[in-house]
Tab-separated table of C-alpha atoms in Angstrom:
chain	number	residue	atom	x	y	z
A	1	UNK	CA	-0.315	0.110	0.051
A	2	UNK	CA	1.253	3.639	-0.411
A	3	UNK	CA	2.856	6.131	1.972
A	4	UNK	CA	4.122	9.204	1.849
A	5	UNK	CA	5.953	11.416	3.464
A	6	UNK	CA	7.172	15.355	3.218
A	7	UNK	CA	10.900	17.270	2.778
A	8	UNK	CA	10.615	21.012	3.247
A	9	UNK	CA	13.037	23.777	3.669
A	10	UNK	CA	14.875	26.787	2.484
A	11	UNK	CA	15.912	26.756	-0.904
A	12	UNK	CA	19.398	25.573	-0.959
A	13	UNK	CA	19.543	23.364	2.089
A	14	UNK	CA	19.693	19.880	0.589
A	15	UNK	CA	16.076	18.847	0.182
A	16	UNK	CA	16.535	17.317	-3.426
A	17	UNK	CA	20.206	16.210	-2.612
A	18	UNK	CA	18.981	14.406	0.463
A	19	UNK	CA	16.025	12.679	-1.297
A	20	UNK	CA	18.056	11.464	-4.094
A	21	UNK	CA	20.146	9.680	-1.729
A	22	UNK	CA	17.381	8.102	0.046
A	23	UNK	CA	16.232	6.819	-3.427
A	24	UNK	CA	18.984	5.243	-3.764
A	25	UNK	CA	18.622	3.337	-0.386
A	26	UNK	CA	15.166	2.504	-1.086
A	27	UNK	CA	15.884	1.082	-4.595
A	28	UNK	CA	18.617	-1.160	-3.094
A	29	UNK	CA	15.920	-2.317	-0.417
A	30	UNK	CA	13.800	-3.235	-3.059
A	31	UNK	CA	10.934	-0.543	-2.503
A	32	UNK	CA	9.209	1.442	-4.804
A	33	UNK	CA	9.173	5.305	-4.493
A	34	UNK	CA	7.446	8.082	-6.435
A	35	UNK	CA	8.406	11.430	-5.988
A	36	UNK	CA	6.044	14.620	-6.215
A	37	UNK	CA	8.180	18.115	-6.331
A	38	UNK	CA	6.178	21.645	-5.862
A	39	UNK	CA	8.079	24.590	-7.818
A	40	UNK	CA	7.580	27.843	-5.874
A	41	UNK	CA	7.640	29.553	-9.765
A	42	UNK	CA	6.213	28.553	-13.160
A	43	UNK	CA	7.922	25.914	-14.834
A	44	UNK	CA	6.859	25.572	-18.426
A	45	UNK	CA	7.788	21.824	-19.471
A	46	UNK	CA	5.878	22.050	-22.786
A	47	UNK	CA	5.464	25.863	-25.493
A	48	UNK	CA	3.133	27.259	-27.079
A	49	UNK	CA	2.442	26.275	-30.739
A	50	UNK	CA	3.421	22.488	-30.118
A	51	UNK	CA	0.805	19.452	-31.056
A	52	UNK	CA	0.843	18.654	-27.384
A	53	UNK	CA	0.267	22.378	-26.438
A	54	UNK	CA	-2.862	22.455	-28.729
A	55	UNK	CA	-4.351	19.023	-27.275
A	56	UNK	CA	-3.913	19.952	-23.886
A	57	UNK	CA	-6.402	23.562	-24.253
A	58	UNK	CA	-8.999	20.535	-25.154
A	59	UNK	CA	-8.359	17.257	-23.400
A	60	UNK	CA	-8.915	16.432	-19.847
A	61	UNK	CA	-5.199	14.370	-20.194
A	62	UNK	CA	-3.168	14.695	-23.287
A	63	UNK	CA	-0.206	12.179	-22.983
A	64	UNK	CA	2.636	12.473	-25.080
A	65	UNK	CA	5.468	9.680	-26.264
A	66	UNK	CA	8.974	10.191	-27.995
A	67	UNK	CA	11.421	7.696	-29.963
A	68	UNK	CA	13.611	7.357	-26.530
A	69	UNK	CA	10.595	5.781	-24.937
A	70	UNK	CA	9.684	8.864	-22.638
A	71	UNK	CA	6.331	8.926	-21.721
A	72	UNK	CA	4.821	12.311	-20.043
A	73	UNK	CA	1.410	12.582	-18.944
A	74	UNK	CA	-0.443	16.311	-18.556
A	75	UNK	CA	-3.130	17.009	-16.358
A	76	UNK	CA	-5.007	20.199	-15.665
A	77	UNK	CA	-4.399	21.438	-11.862
A	78	UNK	CA	-4.137	19.155	-9.340
A	79	UNK	CA	-4.244	19.658	-5.967
A	80	UNK	CA	-1.694	17.313	-3.597
A	81	UNK	CA	-4.269	14.622	-2.371
A	82	UNK	CA	-5.232	14.203	-6.020
A	83	UNK	CA	-1.803	13.705	-7.411
A	84	UNK	CA	-1.184	11.006	-4.807
A	85	UNK	CA	-4.563	9.296	-5.365
A	86	UNK	CA	-2.821	8.294	-8.751
A	87	UNK	CA	0.435	7.264	-7.691
A	88	UNK	CA	0.965	3.266	-7.109
A	89	UNK	CA	4.176	2.957	-5.205
A	90	UNK	CA	5.211	2.002	-2.161
A	91	UNK	CA	6.152	5.080	-0.987
A	92	UNK	CA	5.818	8.692	-2.276
A	93	UNK	CA	8.498	11.640	-1.392
A	94	UNK	CA	7.132	14.984	-1.435
A	95	UNK	CA	9.176	17.828	-1.934
A	96	UNK	CA	7.934	21.216	-0.951
A	97	UNK	CA	3.527	21.676	-0.592
A	98	UNK	CA	4.353	22.890	2.837
A	99	UNK	CA	1.093	23.625	3.565
A	100	UNK	CA	-0.827	20.934	2.198
A	101	UNK	CA	1.491	18.728	4.034
A	102	UNK	CA	0.660	20.246	7.351
A	103	UNK	CA	-2.939	20.096	6.003
A	104	UNK	CA	-3.197	16.880	5.531
A	105	UNK	CA	-1.176	16.057	8.349
A	106	UNK	CA	1.699	14.285	6.689
A	107	UNK	CA	4.937	13.433	8.158
A	108	UNK	CA	7.634	15.469	7.012
A	109	UNK	CA	11.614	15.835	7.405
A	110	UNK	CA	12.864	19.656	7.502
A	111	UNK	CA	16.007	20.536	6.232
A	112	UNK	CA	18.369	23.534	7.631
A	113	UNK	CA	20.696	25.935	6.114
A	114	UNK	CA	22.249	27.196	9.253
A	115	UNK	CA	19.102	29.155	11.375
A	116	UNK	CA	16.859	29.348	8.359
A	117	UNK	CA	14.110	27.126	8.168
A	118	UNK	CA	13.952	26.342	11.561
A	119	UNK	CA	10.856	27.490	11.795
A	120	UNK	CA	9.126	25.077	9.890
A	121	UNK	CA	9.489	22.440	12.561
A	122	UNK	CA	6.333	21.483	14.243
A	123	UNK	CA	4.924	18.703	15.840
A	124	UNK	CA	4.454	16.793	12.649
A	125	UNK	CA	8.559	17.302	11.907
A	126	UNK	CA	9.973	13.455	12.139
A	127	UNK	CA	13.396	14.756	11.746
A	128	UNK	CA	15.792	17.765	11.435
A	129	UNK	CA	18.845	17.951	8.767
A	130	UNK	CA	20.996	20.586	9.564
A	131	UNK	CA	23.620	21.779	6.974
A	132	UNK	CA	23.489	18.583	4.862
A	133	UNK	CA	24.655	16.727	7.769
A	134	UNK	CA	23.241	13.297	8.061
A	135	UNK	CA	23.272	9.491	8.188
A	136	UNK	CA	21.011	8.387	5.237
A	137	UNK	CA	20.306	4.978	6.624
A	138	UNK	CA	19.396	6.323	9.466
A	139	UNK	CA	17.060	9.060	7.786
A	140	UNK	CA	15.285	5.974	5.790
A	141	UNK	CA	14.856	4.282	8.993
A	142	UNK	CA	12.686	7.633	9.973
A	143	UNK	CA	10.953	7.491	6.860
A	144	UNK	CA	10.218	3.357	6.901
A	145	UNK	CA	9.081	3.871	10.396
A	146	UNK	CA	7.006	6.819	10.124
A	147	UNK	CA	5.451	7.403	6.760
A	148	UNK	CA	1.631	7.248	6.788
A	149	UNK	CA	-0.756	6.234	4.775
A	150	UNK	CA	-2.614	9.127	3.353
A	151	UNK	CA	-5.975	9.494	5.220
A	152	UNK	CA	-7.085	13.147	3.395
A	153	UNK	CA	-8.211	13.702	7.293
A	154	UNK	CA	-10.816	11.242	6.676
A	155	UNK	CA	-10.831	11.453	11.021
A	156	UNK	CA	-12.840	8.244	10.974
A	157	UNK	CA	-11.600	7.801	14.806
A	158	UNK	CA	-10.930	3.688	14.298
A	159	UNK	CA	-7.606	4.549	16.061
A	160	UNK	CA	-9.097	6.415	18.825
A	161	UNK	CA	-7.774	9.842	17.962
A	162	UNK	CA	-8.357	12.264	14.748
A	163	UNK	CA	-6.099	12.278	11.909
A	164	UNK	CA	-3.686	14.864	13.318
A	165	UNK	CA	-3.598	13.502	16.595
A	166	UNK	CA	-2.334	9.975	15.271
A	167	UNK	CA	0.389	11.653	14.029
A	168	UNK	CA	1.794	13.541	16.400
A	169	UNK	CA	1.519	10.179	18.410
A	170	UNK	CA	3.251	8.268	15.872
A	171	UNK	CA	6.059	11.383	15.477
A	172	UNK	CA	6.476	10.499	19.346
A	173	UNK	CA	7.298	6.724	18.963
A	174	UNK	CA	3.246	6.178	20.692
A	175	UNK	CA	1.627	4.261	17.644
A	176	UNK	CA	2.950	2.896	14.317
A	177	UNK	CA	2.095	3.723	11.254
A	178	UNK	CA	0.107	0.181	11.252
A	179	UNK	CA	-2.591	1.169	13.803
A	180	UNK	CA	-4.132	2.925	11.152
A	181	UNK	CA	-7.370	1.320	9.810
A	182	UNK	CA	-6.308	2.076	6.764
A	183	UNK	CA	-3.105	0.237	5.952
A	184	UNK	CA	-5.110	-2.599	5.222
A	185	UNK	CA	-4.732	-4.880	2.204
A	186	UNK	CA	-7.839	-3.863	0.853
A	187	UNK	CA	-8.843	-0.066	-0.497
A	188	UNK	CA	-12.716	0.805	-0.763
A	189	UNK	CA	-13.046	3.731	-2.841
A	190	UNK	CA	-16.463	4.966	-2.991
A	191	UNK	CA	-17.047	8.365	-5.488
A	192	UNK	CA	-13.335	9.093	-4.856
A	193	UNK	CA	-13.748	9.534	-0.881
A	194	UNK	CA	-11.949	5.985	0.420
A	195	UNK	CA	-13.934	4.221	3.191
A	196	UNK	CA	-12.147	3.264	6.392
A	197	UNK	CA	-12.808	-0.865	7.328
A	198	UNK	CA	-11.727	-2.428	10.438
A	199	UNK	CA	-9.387	-5.599	10.228
A	200	UNK	CA	-12.643	-7.472	10.357
A	201	UNK	CA	-14.611	-6.274	7.447
A	202	UNK	CA	-11.393	-5.851	5.248
A	203	UNK	CA	-10.636	-9.848	5.517
A	204	UNK	CA	-14.408	-10.753	4.469
A	205	UNK	CA	-13.640	-8.785	1.713
A	206	UNK	CA	-10.474	-9.857	0.652
A	207	UNK	CA	-11.164	-14.040	0.962
A	208	UNK	CA	-14.335	-13.523	-1.153
A	209	UNK	CA	-13.124	-11.403	-3.916
A	210	UNK	CA	-10.325	-13.422	-4.147
A	211	UNK	CA	-11.571	-16.822	-4.004
A	212	UNK	CA	-14.386	-15.694	-6.731
A	213	UNK	CA	-11.692	-14.412	-8.723
A	214	UNK	CA	-9.241	-17.305	-7.927
A	215	UNK	CA	-11.812	-19.718	-9.606
A	216	UNK	CA	-11.722	-17.612	-12.812
A	217	UNK	CA	-10.206	-19.318	-15.876
A	218	UNK	CA	-6.692	-17.679	-16.782
A	219	UNK	CA	-6.588	-16.476	-12.737
A	220	UNK	CA	-4.579	-18.870	-10.304
A	221	UNK	CA	-2.374	-16.657	-8.220
A	222	UNK	CA	-3.542	-12.911	-8.223
A	223	UNK	CA	-1.669	-10.847	-6.566
A	224	UNK	CA	-3.922	-7.859	-6.625
A	225	UNK	CA	-7.113	-7.391	-7.641
A	226	UNK	CA	-8.648	-4.134	-8.893
A	227	UNK	CA	-12.743	-3.913	-8.847
A	228	UNK	CA	-14.709	-1.001	-10.085
A	229	UNK	CA	-18.368	-0.941	-10.562
A	230	UNK	CA	-20.770	2.207	-11.446
A	231	UNK	CA	-24.286	2.344	-10.988
C-alpha cells in the first residue's frame, strides 16, 4: 500500500540531494518510490504552438511519448491529494507543498541551512537535517517507520484519535503507522472518497473477492485485484 512523507526547507538547504540519497537506498531495498515536487515559480515543460500544447487546451488528459520511450502525462491543475490518488508505489516522497503537508497531516523532514528553516519545525516533523549533515540509513529508517498511509483528514476515529493526533503520537513513538485502519490490504473507494474498513470487514472482503477471482479461467494466483463498479 502507498505511504507518504514530505521534505521541506528553504532554498539550497539540501532537500533534493537528501531525497536522491534516500531514493538510492530505497531502490537497493526493493522499495518502489514515487516523487512529487512543488515549484515555487512557473516551470514550462511544454511550449505554446506545439501539438501537445494544442491538445492540452481541449483534452482532460494529454499523453506524449517520444522515440526514446519517454512518456509524459499532462493533467490540469491538481491538488496534492489528487496527485497522490493517482500514484501506485510503496512510498511517495513529496518535496515542497509545506501548507498541504500540514493540512493533510503528512509527516515531514525539515532541512535547515544554518538557522534558516527552523521555523518550519512543528509537531509533524520526524527529523531535522541541518547543513546537509545526516546518515542516510538513519533517514531511511525514520521514513519507513513514520511515513503514513494518506488519510486526507478522514478522521474516522478507529485508532482512537483524529488524523492530526494520530500523526503526533506516531512521531512520538506511541503508535505505529500500522495502527491506522487504512493500512489494510483492502482499499475501498466510493465516489473518490476512501472508506475506512476495520480488520474484520477488510478480511471478509479480501477472502471473498480473492476466492471468486481465483476461480475464474486464466487466473491462478492473483497478486493484486482492482474492481470498479459504476451504477
